[in-house]
Coordinates of C-alpha atoms and ligand atoms in Angstrom, one line a residue:
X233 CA 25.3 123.0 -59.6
X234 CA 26.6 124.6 -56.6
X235 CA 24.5 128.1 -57.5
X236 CA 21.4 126.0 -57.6
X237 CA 22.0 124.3 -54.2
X238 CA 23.0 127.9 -53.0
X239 CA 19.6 128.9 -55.0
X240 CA 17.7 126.5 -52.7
X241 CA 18.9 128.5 -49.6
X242 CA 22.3 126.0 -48.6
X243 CA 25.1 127.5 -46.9
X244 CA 28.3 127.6 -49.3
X245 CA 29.9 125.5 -46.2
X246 CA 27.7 122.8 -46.9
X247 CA 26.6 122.6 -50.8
X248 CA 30.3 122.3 -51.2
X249 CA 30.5 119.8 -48.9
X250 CA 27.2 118.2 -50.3
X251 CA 28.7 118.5 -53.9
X252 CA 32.3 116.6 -52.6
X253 CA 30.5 113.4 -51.0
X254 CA 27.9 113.4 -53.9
X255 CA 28.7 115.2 -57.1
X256 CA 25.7 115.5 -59.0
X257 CA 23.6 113.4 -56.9
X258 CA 23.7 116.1 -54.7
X259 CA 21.3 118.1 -56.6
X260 CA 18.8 115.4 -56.6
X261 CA 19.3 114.6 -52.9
X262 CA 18.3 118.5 -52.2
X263 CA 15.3 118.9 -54.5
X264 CA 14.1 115.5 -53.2
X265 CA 14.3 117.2 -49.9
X266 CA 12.0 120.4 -50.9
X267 CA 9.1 117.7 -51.1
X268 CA 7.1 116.7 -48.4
X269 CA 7.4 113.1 -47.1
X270 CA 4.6 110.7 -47.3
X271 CA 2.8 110.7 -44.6
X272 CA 3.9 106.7 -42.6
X273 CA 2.0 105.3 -39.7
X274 CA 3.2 102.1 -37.7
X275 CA 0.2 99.5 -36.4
X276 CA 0.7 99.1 -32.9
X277 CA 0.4 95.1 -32.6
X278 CA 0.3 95.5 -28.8
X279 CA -3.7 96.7 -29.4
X280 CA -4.6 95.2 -33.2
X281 CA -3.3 92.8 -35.0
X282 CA -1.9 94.0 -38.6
X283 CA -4.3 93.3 -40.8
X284 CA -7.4 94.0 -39.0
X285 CA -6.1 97.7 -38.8
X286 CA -5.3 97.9 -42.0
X287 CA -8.9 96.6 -43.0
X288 CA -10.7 99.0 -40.5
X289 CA -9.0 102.1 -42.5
X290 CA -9.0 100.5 -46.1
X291 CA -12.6 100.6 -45.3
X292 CA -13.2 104.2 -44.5
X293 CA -11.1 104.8 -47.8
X294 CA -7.4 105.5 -46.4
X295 CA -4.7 103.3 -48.7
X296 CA -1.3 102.8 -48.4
X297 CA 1.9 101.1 -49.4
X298 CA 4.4 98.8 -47.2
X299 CA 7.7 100.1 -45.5
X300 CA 9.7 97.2 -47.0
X301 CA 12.1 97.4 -43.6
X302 CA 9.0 96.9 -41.4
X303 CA 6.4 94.5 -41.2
X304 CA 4.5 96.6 -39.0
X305 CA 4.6 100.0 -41.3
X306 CA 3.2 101.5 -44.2
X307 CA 2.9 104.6 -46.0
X308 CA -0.1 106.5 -47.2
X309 CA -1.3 106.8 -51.0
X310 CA -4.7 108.2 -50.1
X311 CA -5.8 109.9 -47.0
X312 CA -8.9 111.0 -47.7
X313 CA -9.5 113.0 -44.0
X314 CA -6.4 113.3 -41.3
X315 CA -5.8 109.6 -40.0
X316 CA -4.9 111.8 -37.0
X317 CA -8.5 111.9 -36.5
X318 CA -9.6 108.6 -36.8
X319 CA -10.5 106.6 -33.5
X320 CA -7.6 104.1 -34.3
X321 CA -5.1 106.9 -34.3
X322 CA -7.0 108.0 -31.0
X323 CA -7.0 105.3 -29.0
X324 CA -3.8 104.1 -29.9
X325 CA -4.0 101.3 -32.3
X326 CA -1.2 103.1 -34.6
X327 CA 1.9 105.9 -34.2
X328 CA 2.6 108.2 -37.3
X329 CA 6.6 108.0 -37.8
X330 CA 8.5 109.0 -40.5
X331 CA 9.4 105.0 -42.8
X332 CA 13.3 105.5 -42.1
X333 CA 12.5 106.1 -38.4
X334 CA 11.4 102.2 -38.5
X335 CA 14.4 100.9 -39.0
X336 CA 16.3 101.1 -36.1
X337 CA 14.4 99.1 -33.6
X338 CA 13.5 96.4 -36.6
X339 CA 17.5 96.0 -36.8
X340 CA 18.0 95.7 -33.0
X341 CA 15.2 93.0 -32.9
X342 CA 14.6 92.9 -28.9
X343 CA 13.0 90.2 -27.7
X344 CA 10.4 89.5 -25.3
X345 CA 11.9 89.3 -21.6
X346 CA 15.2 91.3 -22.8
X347 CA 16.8 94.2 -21.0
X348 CA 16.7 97.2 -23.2
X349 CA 17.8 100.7 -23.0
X350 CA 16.9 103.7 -24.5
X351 CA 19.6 106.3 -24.7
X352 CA 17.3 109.0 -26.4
X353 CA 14.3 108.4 -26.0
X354 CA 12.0 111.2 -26.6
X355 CA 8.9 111.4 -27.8
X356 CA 8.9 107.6 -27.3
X357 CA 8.6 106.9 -31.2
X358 CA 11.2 103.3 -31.2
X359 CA 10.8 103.1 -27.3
X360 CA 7.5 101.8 -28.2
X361 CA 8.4 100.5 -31.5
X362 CA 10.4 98.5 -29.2
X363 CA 8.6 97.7 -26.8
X364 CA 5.7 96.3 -29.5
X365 CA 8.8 94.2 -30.6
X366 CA 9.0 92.6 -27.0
X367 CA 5.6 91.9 -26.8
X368 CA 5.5 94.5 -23.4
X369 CA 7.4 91.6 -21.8
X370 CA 11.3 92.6 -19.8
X371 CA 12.1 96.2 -19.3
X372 CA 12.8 99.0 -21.9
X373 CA 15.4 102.2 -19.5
X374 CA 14.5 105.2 -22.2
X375 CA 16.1 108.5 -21.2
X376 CA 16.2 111.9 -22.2
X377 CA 16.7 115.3 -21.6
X378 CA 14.3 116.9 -23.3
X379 CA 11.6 117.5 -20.2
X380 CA 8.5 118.9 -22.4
X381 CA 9.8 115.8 -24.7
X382 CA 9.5 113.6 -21.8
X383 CA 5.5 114.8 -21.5
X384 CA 5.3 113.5 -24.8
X385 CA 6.5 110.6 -24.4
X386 CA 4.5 109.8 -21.4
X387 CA 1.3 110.5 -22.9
X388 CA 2.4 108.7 -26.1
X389 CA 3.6 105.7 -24.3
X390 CA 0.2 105.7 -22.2
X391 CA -2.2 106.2 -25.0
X392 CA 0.2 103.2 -27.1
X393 CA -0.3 100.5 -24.3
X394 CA 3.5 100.1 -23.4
X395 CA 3.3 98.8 -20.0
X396 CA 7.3 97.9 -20.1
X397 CA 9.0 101.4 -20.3
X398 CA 10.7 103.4 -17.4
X399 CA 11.8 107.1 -18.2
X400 CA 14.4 108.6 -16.8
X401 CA 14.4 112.3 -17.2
X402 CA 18.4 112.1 -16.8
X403 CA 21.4 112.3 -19.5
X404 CA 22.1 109.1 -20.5
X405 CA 25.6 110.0 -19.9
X406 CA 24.6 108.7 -16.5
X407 CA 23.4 105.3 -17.6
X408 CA 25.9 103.6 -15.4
X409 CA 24.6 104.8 -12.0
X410 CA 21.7 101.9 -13.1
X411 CA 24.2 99.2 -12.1
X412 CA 22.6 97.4 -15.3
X413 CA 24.1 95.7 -17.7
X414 CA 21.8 95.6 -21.0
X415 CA 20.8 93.0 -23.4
X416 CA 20.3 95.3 -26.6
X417 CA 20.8 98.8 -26.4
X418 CA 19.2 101.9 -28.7
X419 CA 21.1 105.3 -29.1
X420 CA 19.2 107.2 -31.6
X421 CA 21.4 109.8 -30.8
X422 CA 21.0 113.5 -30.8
X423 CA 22.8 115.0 -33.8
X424 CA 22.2 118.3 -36.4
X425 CA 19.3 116.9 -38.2
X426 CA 20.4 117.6 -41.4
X427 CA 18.3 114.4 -42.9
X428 CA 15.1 116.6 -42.0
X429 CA 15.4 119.8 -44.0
X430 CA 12.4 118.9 -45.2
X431 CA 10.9 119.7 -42.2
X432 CA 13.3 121.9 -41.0
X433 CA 14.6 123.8 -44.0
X434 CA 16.1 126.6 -41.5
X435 CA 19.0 123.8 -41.3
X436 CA 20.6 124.7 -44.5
X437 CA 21.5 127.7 -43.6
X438 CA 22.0 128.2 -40.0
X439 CA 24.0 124.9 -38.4
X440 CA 28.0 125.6 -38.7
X441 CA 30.8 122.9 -38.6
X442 CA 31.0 124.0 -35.1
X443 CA 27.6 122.0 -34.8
X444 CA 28.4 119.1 -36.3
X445 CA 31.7 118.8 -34.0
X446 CA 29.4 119.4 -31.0
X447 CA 26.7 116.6 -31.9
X448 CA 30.1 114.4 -32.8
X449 CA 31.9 114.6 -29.0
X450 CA 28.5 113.8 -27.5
X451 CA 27.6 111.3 -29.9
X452 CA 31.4 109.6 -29.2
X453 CA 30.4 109.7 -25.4
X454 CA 27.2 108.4 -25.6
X455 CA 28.9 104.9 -27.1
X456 CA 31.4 105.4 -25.2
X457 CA 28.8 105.0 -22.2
X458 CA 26.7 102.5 -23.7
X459 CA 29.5 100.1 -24.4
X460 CA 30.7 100.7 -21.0
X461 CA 27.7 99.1 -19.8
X462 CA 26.3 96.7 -22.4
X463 CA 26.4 92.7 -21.7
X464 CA 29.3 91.1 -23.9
X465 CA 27.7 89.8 -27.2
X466 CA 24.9 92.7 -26.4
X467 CA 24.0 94.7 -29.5
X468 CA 24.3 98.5 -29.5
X469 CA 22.2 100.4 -32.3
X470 CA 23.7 103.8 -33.5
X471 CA 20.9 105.9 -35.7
X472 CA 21.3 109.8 -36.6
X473 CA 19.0 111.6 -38.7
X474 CA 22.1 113.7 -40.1
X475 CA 23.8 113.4 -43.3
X476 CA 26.9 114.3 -41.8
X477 CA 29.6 111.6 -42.2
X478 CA 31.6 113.1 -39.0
X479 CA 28.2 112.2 -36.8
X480 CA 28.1 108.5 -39.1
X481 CA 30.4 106.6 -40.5
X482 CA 33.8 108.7 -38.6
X483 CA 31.9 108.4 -35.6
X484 CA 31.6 104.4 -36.4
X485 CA 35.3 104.4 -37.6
X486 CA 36.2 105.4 -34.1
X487 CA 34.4 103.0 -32.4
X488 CA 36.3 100.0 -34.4
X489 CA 39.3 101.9 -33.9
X490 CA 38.9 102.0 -30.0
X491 CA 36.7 99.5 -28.4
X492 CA 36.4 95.3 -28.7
X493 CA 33.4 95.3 -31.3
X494 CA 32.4 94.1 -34.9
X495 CA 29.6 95.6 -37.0
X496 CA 27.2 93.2 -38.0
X497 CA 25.2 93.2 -41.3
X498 CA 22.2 95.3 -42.4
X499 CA 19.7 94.8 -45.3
X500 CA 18.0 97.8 -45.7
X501 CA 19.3 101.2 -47.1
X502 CA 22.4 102.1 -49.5
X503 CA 25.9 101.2 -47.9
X504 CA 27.5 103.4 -45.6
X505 CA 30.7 105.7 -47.4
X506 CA 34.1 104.4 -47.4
X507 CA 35.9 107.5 -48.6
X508 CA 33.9 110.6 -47.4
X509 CA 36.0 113.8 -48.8
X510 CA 38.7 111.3 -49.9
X511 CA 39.5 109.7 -45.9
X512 CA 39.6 105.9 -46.9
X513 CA 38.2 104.2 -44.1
X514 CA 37.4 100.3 -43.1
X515 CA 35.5 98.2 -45.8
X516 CA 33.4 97.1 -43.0
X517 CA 31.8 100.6 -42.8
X518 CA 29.3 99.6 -45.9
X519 CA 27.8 97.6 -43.5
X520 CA 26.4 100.6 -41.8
X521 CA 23.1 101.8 -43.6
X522 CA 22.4 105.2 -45.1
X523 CA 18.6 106.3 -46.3
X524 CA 18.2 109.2 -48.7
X525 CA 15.2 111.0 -50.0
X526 CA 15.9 110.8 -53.9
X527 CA 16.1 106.9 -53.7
X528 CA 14.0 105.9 -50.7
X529 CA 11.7 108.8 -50.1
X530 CA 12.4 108.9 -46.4
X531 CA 14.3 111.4 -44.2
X532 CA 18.4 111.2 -44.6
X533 CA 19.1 108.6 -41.7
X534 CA 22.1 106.4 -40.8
X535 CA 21.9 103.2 -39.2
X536 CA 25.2 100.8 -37.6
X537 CA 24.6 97.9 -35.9
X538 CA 27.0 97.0 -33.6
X539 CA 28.2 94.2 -31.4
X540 CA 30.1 94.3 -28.4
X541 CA 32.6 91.4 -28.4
Ligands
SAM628 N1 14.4 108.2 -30.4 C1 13.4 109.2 -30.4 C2 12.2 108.7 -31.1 O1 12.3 107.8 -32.0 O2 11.1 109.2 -30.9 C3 14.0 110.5 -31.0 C4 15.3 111.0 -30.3 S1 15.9 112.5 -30.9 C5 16.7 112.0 -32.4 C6 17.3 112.7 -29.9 C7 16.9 113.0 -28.4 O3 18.1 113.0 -27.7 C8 16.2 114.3 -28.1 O4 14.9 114.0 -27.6 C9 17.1 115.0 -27.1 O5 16.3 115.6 -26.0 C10 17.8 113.8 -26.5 N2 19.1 114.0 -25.8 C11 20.1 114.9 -26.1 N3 21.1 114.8 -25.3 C12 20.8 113.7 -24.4 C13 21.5 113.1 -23.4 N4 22.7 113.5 -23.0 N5 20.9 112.0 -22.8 C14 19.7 111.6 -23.2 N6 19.0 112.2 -24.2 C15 19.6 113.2 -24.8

């Protein structure tokens, strides 16, 4: 088992960590990874209703399937030219993003007229997932670092109709110089990626434990910051792409450990882990949210939902 992980080009660091949290699933959760991902595209409702897009590209012979955590995605059975080149896609009336990517805002739910903010923001994918959600009405604060991300975003926000974003090109680790205090807050935070070796299969052999220690101390002070300046009863998001527990569920056992919160519940996905490598930790941590590729043929991706009390 471990010689085939190795086989598929994993680090021994981390297909003996994969083997520990998984046993044999771990296999499955790799060779699920070597395949490519279907192809997912949201309808942007703030420029076409649902099912007139769906109609206009049924009709020039593109099908699909439903993401079932998103009433505004779906997936693609049949694509029978690059939707990337269809006028819809062109003028906006839909964003390709990976099904697990939909989650996040969809758990959030911001509403029309709401104060929002966006702690990683780039290239604008759930900024204007969210902002669709709120109807383009209050204010969505997205930041990043990224400054060639940031062009991105700009010209995805712009050709997507969101009239209700503000990017900062500034570390959200400087949210509080806003003097805001937020409704809802999103931190899709920035972590190792290992969800996305099927895109980026370089990750299984060149991050370290160093990494994922790295992507954990930023990850702790980006909460840290965002419950700093979220409203009381305000609703914080946490999402990684990583299958790390240290950037997931230790991350969200630290924030019950250390701040005036409780974790509210989530439908989609498999439970988060209790005992990762044998650490018991709170029962409340299943109601964090994991996505694999063997089971739900999306990326790895972790979702908490947490409110500030
Ligand atoms: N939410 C984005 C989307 O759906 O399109 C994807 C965000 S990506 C997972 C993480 C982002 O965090 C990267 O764009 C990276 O530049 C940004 N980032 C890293 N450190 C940051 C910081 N201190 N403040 C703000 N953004 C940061």
């Amino acid at each position: 088992m471990l010689e085939r992980l190795f086989s598929l080009g994993y680090s021994k660091t981390f297909a003996e960590r994969y083997y520990e949290l998984w046993g044999e699933r771990a296999l499955a959760i790799a060779e699920a990874m070597e395949r490519p991902l279907p192809r997912c595209f949201r309808v942007n409702t703030l420029r076409i209703e649902v099912p007139r897009l769906t109609k206009l590209l049924n009709k020039k012979g593109f099908q699909f399937r439903r993401v079932p955590w998103a009433r505004e995605g779906f997936c693609l059975t049949r694509e029978p030219f690059s939707i990337t080149s269809t006028p819809e896609y062109l003028s906006g009336l839909l964003y390709i993003q990976e099904a697990s990517s939909m989650y996040p805002p969809v758990a959030l739910e911001p509403g029309p007229g709401e104060t929002v903010a966006d702690m990683a923001a780039a290239p604008g994918g759930k900024t204007s997932h969210m902002a669709q959600l709120m109807e383009n009405r209050g204010i969505i604060y997205a930041f990043d670092v990224g400054e060639e991300r940031l062009k991105e975003t700009r010209l995805n926000l712009s050709r997507l109709g969101v009239t209700n974003a503000v990017l900062f090109h500034k570390s959200s680790l400087h949210i509080d110089e806003l003097g805001v205090e937020f409704d809802k807050i999103l931190l899709d935070a920035p972590c190792t990626g290992s969800g996305t070796i099927h895109k980026n299969p370089e990750r299984k052999a060149n991050r370290t434990m160093d990494d994922v220690k790295f992507c954990q101390g930023l990850q702790m002070k980006l909460i840290e910051k965002a419950l700093e300046v979220l409203k009381r009863g305000g609703v914080l998001v946490y999402s990684t792409c990583s299958l790390e527990p240290e950037e997931n569920e230790f991350v969200i056992q630290w924030v019950l450990d250390n701040f005036d919160v409780e974790l509210l519940p989530l439908r989609h996905g498999e439970p988060a882990l209790t005992k990762p490598f044998g650490v018991e930790l709170s029962e409340e941590i299943k109601k964090a949210r994991r996505f694999y590729p063997d089971r739900h043929g999306t990326s790895g991706f972790f979702v908490a939902k947490i409110k500030k009390l």
